[in-house]
XYZ file of C-alpha atoms in Angstrom:
542
model
C 20.267 -69.331 -122.481
C 22.318 -69.236 -119.630
C 20.605 -68.726 -116.937
C 21.471 -66.644 -113.287
C 22.971 -69.304 -111.259
C 19.696 -70.102 -108.348
C 19.633 -72.029 -105.556
C 16.992 -75.081 -105.670
C 14.967 -75.647 -102.548
C 16.131 -79.169 -102.048
C 19.773 -78.241 -102.174
C 21.667 -77.735 -99.103
C 22.233 -73.494 -99.537
C 18.521 -73.388 -99.679
C 17.690 -75.738 -96.671
C 20.517 -73.590 -94.577
C 18.686 -70.064 -95.469
C 15.049 -71.764 -95.030
C 16.556 -72.894 -91.086
C 17.641 -69.204 -90.572
C 14.843 -67.658 -91.721
C 12.790 -69.985 -89.569
C 15.195 -69.392 -86.635
C 14.891 -65.768 -86.755
C 10.881 -65.813 -87.291
C 11.229 -67.727 -83.564
C 13.168 -65.441 -81.925
C 11.306 -62.581 -83.419
C 7.914 -64.332 -82.041
C 9.786 -65.112 -78.816
C 11.101 -61.361 -78.609
C 7.799 -60.166 -79.257
C 5.887 -62.116 -76.916
C 8.216 -61.199 -74.495
C 7.926 -57.308 -74.911
C 3.997 -58.032 -74.853
C 4.266 -60.047 -71.279
C 6.298 -57.044 -70.210
C 3.897 -54.129 -71.170
C 0.799 -56.385 -69.880
C 2.889 -56.905 -67.031
C 3.887 -53.160 -66.888
C 0.157 -52.187 -67.173
C -0.634 -54.640 -64.588
C 1.671 -52.458 -62.332
C 0.677 -48.928 -63.399
C -2.814 -50.801 -62.650
C -2.483 -52.050 -59.348
C -0.323 -48.442 -58.216
C -3.165 -46.486 -59.240
C -5.775 -48.446 -57.246
C -3.643 -48.092 -54.277
C -5.082 -45.039 -52.208
C -2.135 -44.653 -50.070
C 0.380 -42.174 -52.173
C 3.787 -44.069 -52.917
C 6.983 -41.565 -54.164
C 10.118 -42.117 -54.716
C 12.864 -39.895 -54.484
C 16.567 -39.029 -55.378
C 18.839 -38.064 -52.529
C 18.299 -34.880 -53.433
C 14.470 -35.553 -52.707
C 13.481 -34.692 -55.981
C 10.579 -36.469 -56.982
C 11.514 -39.265 -59.524
C 8.393 -41.232 -59.418
C 5.183 -41.719 -58.087
C 1.614 -43.030 -58.538
C -0.502 -39.520 -57.160
C -0.646 -38.322 -60.742
C -2.663 -35.727 -62.248
C -4.595 -38.216 -63.651
C -5.577 -39.877 -60.255
C -6.506 -36.517 -58.812
C -3.121 -35.486 -57.535
C -0.806 -32.403 -58.332
C 2.522 -32.416 -61.010
C 5.168 -34.075 -58.838
C 7.755 -35.793 -60.844
C 10.875 -33.641 -61.148
C 9.815 -31.289 -58.273
C 9.913 -31.519 -54.657
C 6.588 -32.545 -53.089
C 7.014 -29.864 -50.079
C 7.205 -26.945 -52.672
C 3.821 -28.196 -54.346
C 1.906 -29.436 -51.650
C 2.771 -26.666 -49.185
C 4.848 -23.772 -51.437
C 7.806 -24.693 -48.592
C 11.777 -24.505 -48.834
C 11.916 -27.848 -46.465
C 10.506 -31.215 -46.054
C 7.100 -30.844 -44.003
C 7.592 -30.858 -40.114
C 7.139 -34.963 -39.387
C 8.524 -35.804 -42.883
C 10.692 -38.919 -42.147
C 12.520 -39.137 -45.356
C 15.594 -36.480 -44.160
C 15.977 -39.017 -41.058
C 16.542 -42.228 -43.730
C 18.325 -39.822 -45.968
C 20.713 -39.567 -42.597
C 20.592 -42.823 -41.232
C 20.055 -45.022 -43.712
C 17.381 -47.138 -41.654
C 13.313 -46.711 -41.928
C 11.278 -44.357 -40.307
C 8.006 -42.912 -39.718
C 5.623 -40.136 -39.180
C 2.840 -37.779 -39.213
C 2.375 -35.030 -41.611
C -0.034 -32.251 -41.121
C -0.835 -29.729 -44.641
C -2.039 -26.632 -44.330
C -5.392 -27.919 -45.971
C -5.677 -29.540 -42.372
C -5.752 -33.246 -44.329
C -3.400 -35.521 -42.337
C -0.883 -38.455 -43.284
C 1.176 -40.953 -42.122
C 4.318 -41.095 -43.525
C 6.525 -44.348 -43.738
C 9.996 -44.025 -45.363
C 12.411 -46.752 -46.353
C 15.687 -46.445 -47.969
C 16.276 -47.697 -51.796
C 19.924 -49.096 -52.429
C 21.775 -50.338 -55.859
C 23.140 -53.187 -56.364
C 26.573 -52.384 -54.279
C 24.649 -50.904 -51.260
C 24.691 -47.288 -52.480
C 21.675 -45.234 -50.782
C 20.167 -43.971 -54.108
C 17.037 -42.637 -52.525
C 13.614 -43.443 -50.415
C 10.891 -44.721 -51.381
C 8.006 -43.449 -48.978
C 4.097 -44.208 -48.609
C 1.783 -41.774 -47.282
C -1.688 -42.940 -45.869
C -4.155 -40.175 -45.414
C -5.650 -40.410 -41.931
C -7.669 -37.315 -41.216
C -11.186 -39.040 -40.918
C -9.655 -41.561 -38.877
C -8.159 -38.565 -36.512
C -11.319 -37.011 -36.609
C -13.537 -40.169 -35.231
C -10.559 -40.973 -32.680
C -11.334 -36.803 -31.640
C -14.688 -37.624 -31.683
C -14.214 -40.747 -29.530
C -12.400 -39.232 -27.448
C -14.089 -36.673 -26.645
C -17.718 -38.877 -26.286
C -15.288 -41.284 -23.757
C -14.527 -37.774 -21.689
C -17.907 -36.658 -21.204
C -19.268 -40.361 -20.316
C -16.206 -40.184 -18.005
C -17.311 -36.459 -16.882
C -21.096 -37.434 -16.769
C -20.102 -40.768 -14.202
C -17.924 -38.608 -12.179
C -20.418 -35.686 -12.003
C -23.122 -38.859 -10.400
C -20.603 -39.983 -8.039
C -19.813 -36.683 -6.625
C -23.104 -35.361 -7.001
C -24.238 -38.106 -4.593
C -21.878 -38.001 -1.745
C -22.077 -33.906 -2.325
C -25.568 -34.084 -1.319
C -25.568 -36.637 1.108
C -22.969 -33.962 3.041
C -25.490 -31.655 2.293
C -28.788 -33.200 3.310
C -26.831 -33.280 6.976
C -25.183 -29.851 6.711
C -28.518 -27.908 5.682
C -30.767 -30.330 7.671
C -29.087 -29.622 10.920
C -28.636 -25.846 10.644
C -32.251 -25.212 9.505
C -33.049 -27.550 12.859
C -30.396 -25.664 14.961
C -31.586 -22.167 13.662
C -35.391 -22.732 14.441
C -34.704 -24.210 17.814
C -36.114 -27.478 17.097
C -33.345 -28.703 19.035
C -33.821 -26.629 22.025
C -33.135 -28.149 25.371
C -29.772 -29.774 24.198
C -26.480 -28.009 23.787
C -26.528 -28.897 20.034
C -23.059 -30.464 20.308
C -24.661 -34.286 18.766
C -25.927 -32.139 15.276
C -22.867 -29.987 15.359
C -20.874 -33.055 15.290
C -22.842 -34.696 12.514
C -22.390 -31.463 10.529
C -18.378 -31.189 10.835
C -18.199 -34.674 9.791
C -20.518 -33.697 6.898
C -18.105 -31.122 5.798
C -15.300 -33.379 6.483
C -16.604 -35.920 4.246
C -17.245 -33.073 1.655
C -13.510 -31.399 1.583
C -12.297 -35.075 1.478
C -14.369 -35.402 -2.493
C -12.458 -32.238 -3.218
C -8.948 -33.879 -1.989
C -9.848 -36.446 -3.834
C -10.066 -34.940 -7.197
C -7.288 -32.648 -6.493
C -5.156 -35.579 -6.381
C -6.481 -37.151 -8.500
C -5.625 -33.691 -10.839
C -2.231 -34.023 -9.365
C -2.847 -30.576 -8.010
C -2.640 -30.918 -4.399
C 0.321 -29.999 -2.657
C 2.107 -32.518 -0.284
C 3.234 -31.653 3.042
C 6.085 -34.433 3.617
C 7.388 -34.808 6.711
C 9.242 -37.882 8.966
C 6.297 -39.927 9.674
C 5.958 -43.275 11.625
C 3.434 -45.444 9.568
C 3.464 -48.345 12.702
C 1.710 -45.151 14.622
C -0.199 -44.111 12.541
C -1.661 -47.016 11.695
C -2.361 -47.391 15.486
C -4.225 -43.900 15.707
C -6.126 -44.942 12.601
C -7.187 -48.529 13.047
C -10.061 -48.241 15.496
C -11.534 -45.575 13.117
C -11.038 -47.554 10.031
C -13.197 -50.330 12.050
C -16.033 -47.917 12.740
C -16.110 -46.226 8.924
C -16.245 -49.815 7.480
C -18.931 -51.221 9.558
C -19.717 -53.996 12.176
C -19.860 -57.119 8.827
C -16.119 -56.109 8.094
C -13.180 -57.039 10.593
C -10.206 -54.909 10.930
C -6.960 -57.049 11.768
C -4.013 -54.815 12.393
C -0.904 -57.250 12.524
C 2.182 -54.946 13.634
C 5.372 -55.700 12.703
C 8.009 -58.042 14.448
C 10.871 -55.435 14.572
C 10.493 -51.560 14.219
C 10.395 -50.333 10.921
C 12.019 -46.898 9.742
C 10.096 -43.515 9.416
C 9.176 -42.414 5.965
C 9.066 -39.187 4.228
C 5.412 -38.532 3.276
C 2.341 -36.442 3.646
C 0.529 -37.747 6.691
C -3.084 -36.826 5.285
C -2.436 -38.315 1.964
C -1.123 -41.852 3.597
C -3.903 -41.835 5.713
C -6.178 -41.334 2.834
C -4.412 -44.260 0.485
C -5.152 -46.275 3.697
C -9.098 -45.457 3.921
C -9.190 -45.660 0.391
C -7.757 -49.129 0.159
C -9.571 -50.356 3.178
C -13.577 -49.231 1.601
C -12.351 -50.847 -1.942
C -11.494 -53.812 0.259
C -14.947 -53.796 2.099
C -16.566 -53.125 -0.939
C -15.171 -56.148 -2.658
C -16.318 -57.963 0.875
C -20.804 -57.520 -0.032
C -21.181 -60.275 2.501
C -18.202 -59.196 5.173
C -15.058 -60.570 5.368
C -11.478 -59.621 6.901
C -8.961 -57.083 5.984
C -5.635 -57.598 7.612
C -3.544 -54.564 7.921
C 0.287 -55.424 7.594
C 3.808 -53.147 7.477
C 7.276 -54.773 6.577
C 10.868 -53.025 5.742
C 11.842 -54.431 2.201
C 15.005 -53.545 0.356
C 14.375 -53.307 -3.592
C 17.261 -53.551 -5.879
C 17.414 -52.181 -9.725
C 16.749 -55.447 -11.434
C 13.419 -56.300 -9.467
C 10.682 -55.572 -11.717
C 7.953 -53.764 -9.664
C 4.896 -52.511 -11.855
C 2.931 -49.739 -11.208
C 5.254 -48.008 -11.042
C 8.658 -49.531 -11.020
C 10.463 -48.222 -7.829
C 13.815 -46.936 -7.722
C 16.314 -49.378 -5.804
C 16.262 -48.699 -1.901
C 14.448 -48.950 1.587
C 10.697 -48.908 0.997
C 8.414 -49.457 3.904
C 5.556 -51.496 2.865
C 2.278 -51.610 3.954
C -0.331 -54.732 3.175
C -4.030 -54.530 2.634
C -5.541 -57.799 2.208
C -8.985 -58.538 2.215
C -10.776 -62.488 2.019
C -13.339 -60.623 -0.954
C -14.400 -61.947 -4.327
C -10.953 -60.898 -5.872
C -10.549 -59.088 -9.085
C -11.457 -60.393 -12.704
C -8.541 -60.711 -15.152
C -10.142 -58.568 -17.278
C -9.930 -55.053 -14.610
C -6.720 -56.390 -12.876
C -4.166 -54.351 -15.452
C -7.117 -51.687 -15.542
C -7.717 -50.770 -12.077
C -6.073 -47.523 -11.528
C -7.646 -45.995 -14.425
C -9.518 -42.664 -13.325
C -13.243 -42.965 -13.468
C -13.391 -46.775 -13.494
C -15.252 -48.454 -11.339
C -18.225 -51.524 -11.229
C -20.601 -49.945 -8.822
C -23.668 -48.166 -9.953
C -23.556 -44.445 -10.831
C -24.788 -43.318 -8.280
C -22.565 -45.636 -5.170
C -18.889 -43.655 -6.048
C -16.755 -41.848 -7.910
C -14.217 -43.969 -9.095
C -11.654 -41.622 -8.125
C -10.266 -44.051 -5.321
C -7.687 -46.217 -6.708
C -6.686 -43.570 -8.966
C -6.041 -41.014 -6.425
C -4.167 -43.964 -4.162
C -1.969 -44.506 -7.372
C -1.533 -40.538 -7.740
C -0.714 -39.941 -4.317
C 1.986 -43.357 -4.037
C 3.652 -41.766 -7.240
C 3.995 -38.145 -6.361
C 5.968 -39.753 -3.226
C 8.050 -41.626 -5.476
C 6.600 -44.948 -3.982
C 4.964 -48.174 -5.894
C 1.890 -49.969 -5.325
C 1.449 -53.664 -6.226
C -2.083 -55.662 -6.348
C -1.980 -59.763 -5.985
C -5.426 -60.997 -6.771
C -7.735 -63.715 -8.088
C -10.676 -64.072 -8.723
C -12.540 -65.469 -5.547
C -9.741 -65.721 -3.687
C -9.620 -61.884 -2.347
C -7.124 -59.432 -3.224
C -3.635 -58.158 -1.840
C -2.466 -54.362 -2.159
C 1.300 -53.431 -1.493
C 2.575 -49.569 -1.041
C 5.762 -49.258 -0.828
C 6.484 -45.646 0.741
C 10.356 -44.692 0.617
C 12.072 -44.819 4.028
C 13.155 -41.891 5.247
C 17.234 -40.579 5.561
C 18.758 -41.958 8.462
C 19.334 -38.742 10.320
C 15.859 -37.698 9.826
C 13.955 -36.665 12.600
C 9.888 -36.487 13.050
C 8.180 -33.543 13.044
C 7.608 -32.955 17.122
C 3.186 -32.413 17.833
C 2.434 -29.328 19.198
C 0.153 -29.952 22.064
C -1.213 -28.662 25.045
C -3.410 -25.349 25.718
C -1.525 -22.498 24.608
C -1.420 -18.981 26.231
C -3.504 -16.286 24.336
C -1.633 -14.779 21.213
C -0.762 -11.123 20.740
C -0.326 -9.279 17.011
C -2.447 -7.462 14.662
C -3.786 -8.654 11.637
C -5.086 -7.833 8.431
C -7.585 -10.141 7.160
C -7.987 -9.886 3.681
C -11.069 -11.976 2.296
C -13.792 -11.021 -0.286
C -16.530 -14.202 0.999
C -17.931 -12.300 3.870
C -19.030 -15.669 5.758
C -15.184 -16.934 5.414
C -14.224 -13.504 6.505
C -16.537 -13.615 9.547
C -15.082 -17.246 10.821
C -11.403 -16.476 10.634
C -11.766 -13.416 12.251
C -13.697 -14.784 15.020
C -10.935 -17.290 15.255
C -7.854 -15.058 15.024
C -10.169 -12.767 17.842
C -10.839 -15.608 20.208
C -6.636 -16.861 19.759
C -6.223 -13.386 20.861
C -5.116 -11.335 17.629
C -6.125 -7.526 17.180
C -7.970 -8.193 13.596
C -8.582 -5.682 11.060
C -10.659 -6.637 7.928
C -10.808 -5.934 4.031
C -13.299 -6.891 1.111
C -10.937 -6.759 -1.602
C -7.035 -5.615 -2.695
C -7.771 -1.938 -3.079
C -9.109 -1.958 0.597
C -6.560 -3.966 1.859
C -3.548 -1.574 0.394
C -4.680 1.255 1.169
C -5.359 -0.366 4.563
C -1.703 -1.617 4.512
C -0.649 1.680 3.432
C -2.602 3.958 6.174
C -1.445 1.739 8.695
C 2.504 2.396 8.448
C 2.909 -1.628 8.113
C 2.286 -1.551 11.085
C 0.456 -4.622 10.962
C 2.277 -8.247 12.760
C 0.760 -10.507 10.035
C -1.243 -10.511 6.708
C -3.991 -13.676 6.106
C -4.943 -12.637 2.073
C -7.148 -14.743 -0.391
C -5.419 -14.951 -3.627
C -8.770 -14.441 -6.098
C -10.094 -10.720 -4.572
C -12.269 -8.443 -6.682
C -10.087 -5.640 -7.763
C -7.068 -6.558 -7.328
C -5.896 -9.945 -6.492
C -3.457 -11.193 -3.945
C -0.583 -11.507 -5.414
C -0.809 -7.602 -6.837
C -1.826 -6.274 -3.801
C 1.467 -7.755 -2.095
C 3.967 -6.736 -4.923
C 2.386 -3.370 -4.429
C 2.484 -3.351 -0.911
C 5.766 -4.586 -0.790
C 7.341 -1.293 -1.822
C 6.407 0.342 0.838
C 6.194 -2.248 3.538
C 9.472 -4.633 2.530
C 8.992 -7.208 5.652
C 5.621 -7.585 4.975
C 4.746 -10.963 5.828
C 1.992 -12.638 4.625
C -0.615 -16.002 4.597
C -2.003 -16.667 0.692
C -5.483 -18.515 1.005
C -6.855 -20.123 -1.919
C -9.048 -23.088 -2.819
C -7.234 -23.777 -5.582
C -3.928 -25.795 -4.628
C -0.596 -23.414 -4.897
C 0.263 -25.794 -8.546
C -3.045 -24.153 -9.548
C -2.202 -20.893 -9.112
C -1.378 -18.656 -12.192
C 2.611 -18.620 -13.198
C 2.816 -15.072 -12.574
C 1.565 -15.786 -8.530
C 3.736 -18.585 -8.038
C 7.118 -16.606 -9.720
C 6.362 -13.251 -8.352
C 5.578 -14.871 -4.398
C 7.284 -18.337 -4.476
C 8.264 -18.612 -1.075
C 5.367 -16.783 1.046
C 3.215 -19.098 3.171
C 0.338 -20.940 1.700
C -3.246 -22.194 3.475
C -5.427 -24.362 1.644
C -8.957 -23.988 1.757
C -10.687 -25.059 3.969
C -8.691 -24.707 6.863
C -9.844 -25.656 10.584
C -9.786 -22.832 12.981
C -6.784 -23.885 14.936
C -4.739 -24.727 12.123
C -5.040 -20.792 10.397
C -4.354 -19.170 14.164
C -1.414 -21.997 14.164
C 0.212 -20.678 11.118
C -0.295 -17.223 12.558
C 1.512 -17.724 15.288
C 4.364 -19.116 13.490
C 4.796 -16.464 11.379
C 4.588 -13.763 14.128
C 6.936 -15.845 15.798
C 9.268 -16.077 13.298
C 9.384 -12.415 13.260
C 12.654 -10.578 13.779
C 11.989 -8.859 17.207
C 13.168 -5.513 15.964
C 10.690 -5.236 13.378
C 8.521 -2.464 15.044
C 5.446 -4.348 14.898
C 2.802 -3.084 17.511
C 0.472 -4.986 19.076
């Protein structure tokens, strides 16, 4: 019987078919293996991305989330297909601090810090994603939760602040208690008559020195906080050091020798506050003395230098121009390398906690910076130190402020003294009366305003504290000016002018200000100057 044609296995067509089947099987097997490898790789990538605590998100140019590892399965909200700022904070635009818009605008990586409404804080790093033609197609961002890190940093900062305040309090308490010991002790002796038979001049001198030391501690605190106002004038530094060299030698003690090397040629004057220049000089010399516990030599030098813009001078870098440079060198122990870059930090001190506030060099830095000067230090451990302070030279046409000396004739004029502290009021009134003024006093703002109105504005000058009960000083001044438009006032305060509330400074920006504590002669001199500057036809009575 005839049969259908068939291919025997041993024939050529049969061999071809078998080879094709084998090849297809091999290809299919390879394909399946590649699929399996790709699936396993994708699973690994998903596992890795899911295990990353940072939130990785890819957004397109419209800020729509295309992909993220922060999914509902990982505890996050459903972000894919939406805008993260709408889902997370129900906002209409990206969160403040988000760097993604910056990346889209510039095509450059950017970073930012985003704080959500629930208090969580994220540091966000964003980078552009481009296609194979270099076109920006989106942004990938990585968000790291730094909330706890921020809280820990804030707690650490608070702890450091409290430690610094404690160290400051210990140093200030030590210095103040020494001053108060002298003041209270000698006043008690004088009051009890224990020093009878003497005129008490020595004791009064000790009381005054102790009070000046306490005043200097407050001045350092105000300078450190940048709240101390400068009274700048044209100043001859050579003459100032001439006057201070002997006093410095007495303060520093017998174990320390002070050598003042006058400049070979005259140096120009500087524009500076004489009291603050003296404070810088004293602090640097005291610092040098403390670096020489066994005694030594402090050398003071003065020179004029020209600084060019390209010269890099640290702490801080000065502008180009002429500077008069004061150098203070010692033969002490030098500054260890680990502390050299930190010596101007507030509260940093190597002394015991009861031996200083750690404000000396930071106060120096604050004063020099406020004067647009510079300060450098050259020191090696065991080889001594040299501090160089550059003060900007005054303009060529600047004239030095003439000092008023000699005995003055007795003054004349009527003064209203407004002060709520009874002791301060009595002291100021006594100084003004002794200088020849007629003085009326008021203890609060309402009494002062009433006296001004009742007198018909017949006072030549008003000396008024700022912080008064009832009505404060600026309120009294503002209301009194309505009836006394030519009112001339010297305001007094234990705070510096820059510490007073902005309303005060805006209301009376051009008035005279006297910083407490003031010397009686300074008070009377300021009142004399104020009355002397008044118009002759102002109608003031004596």
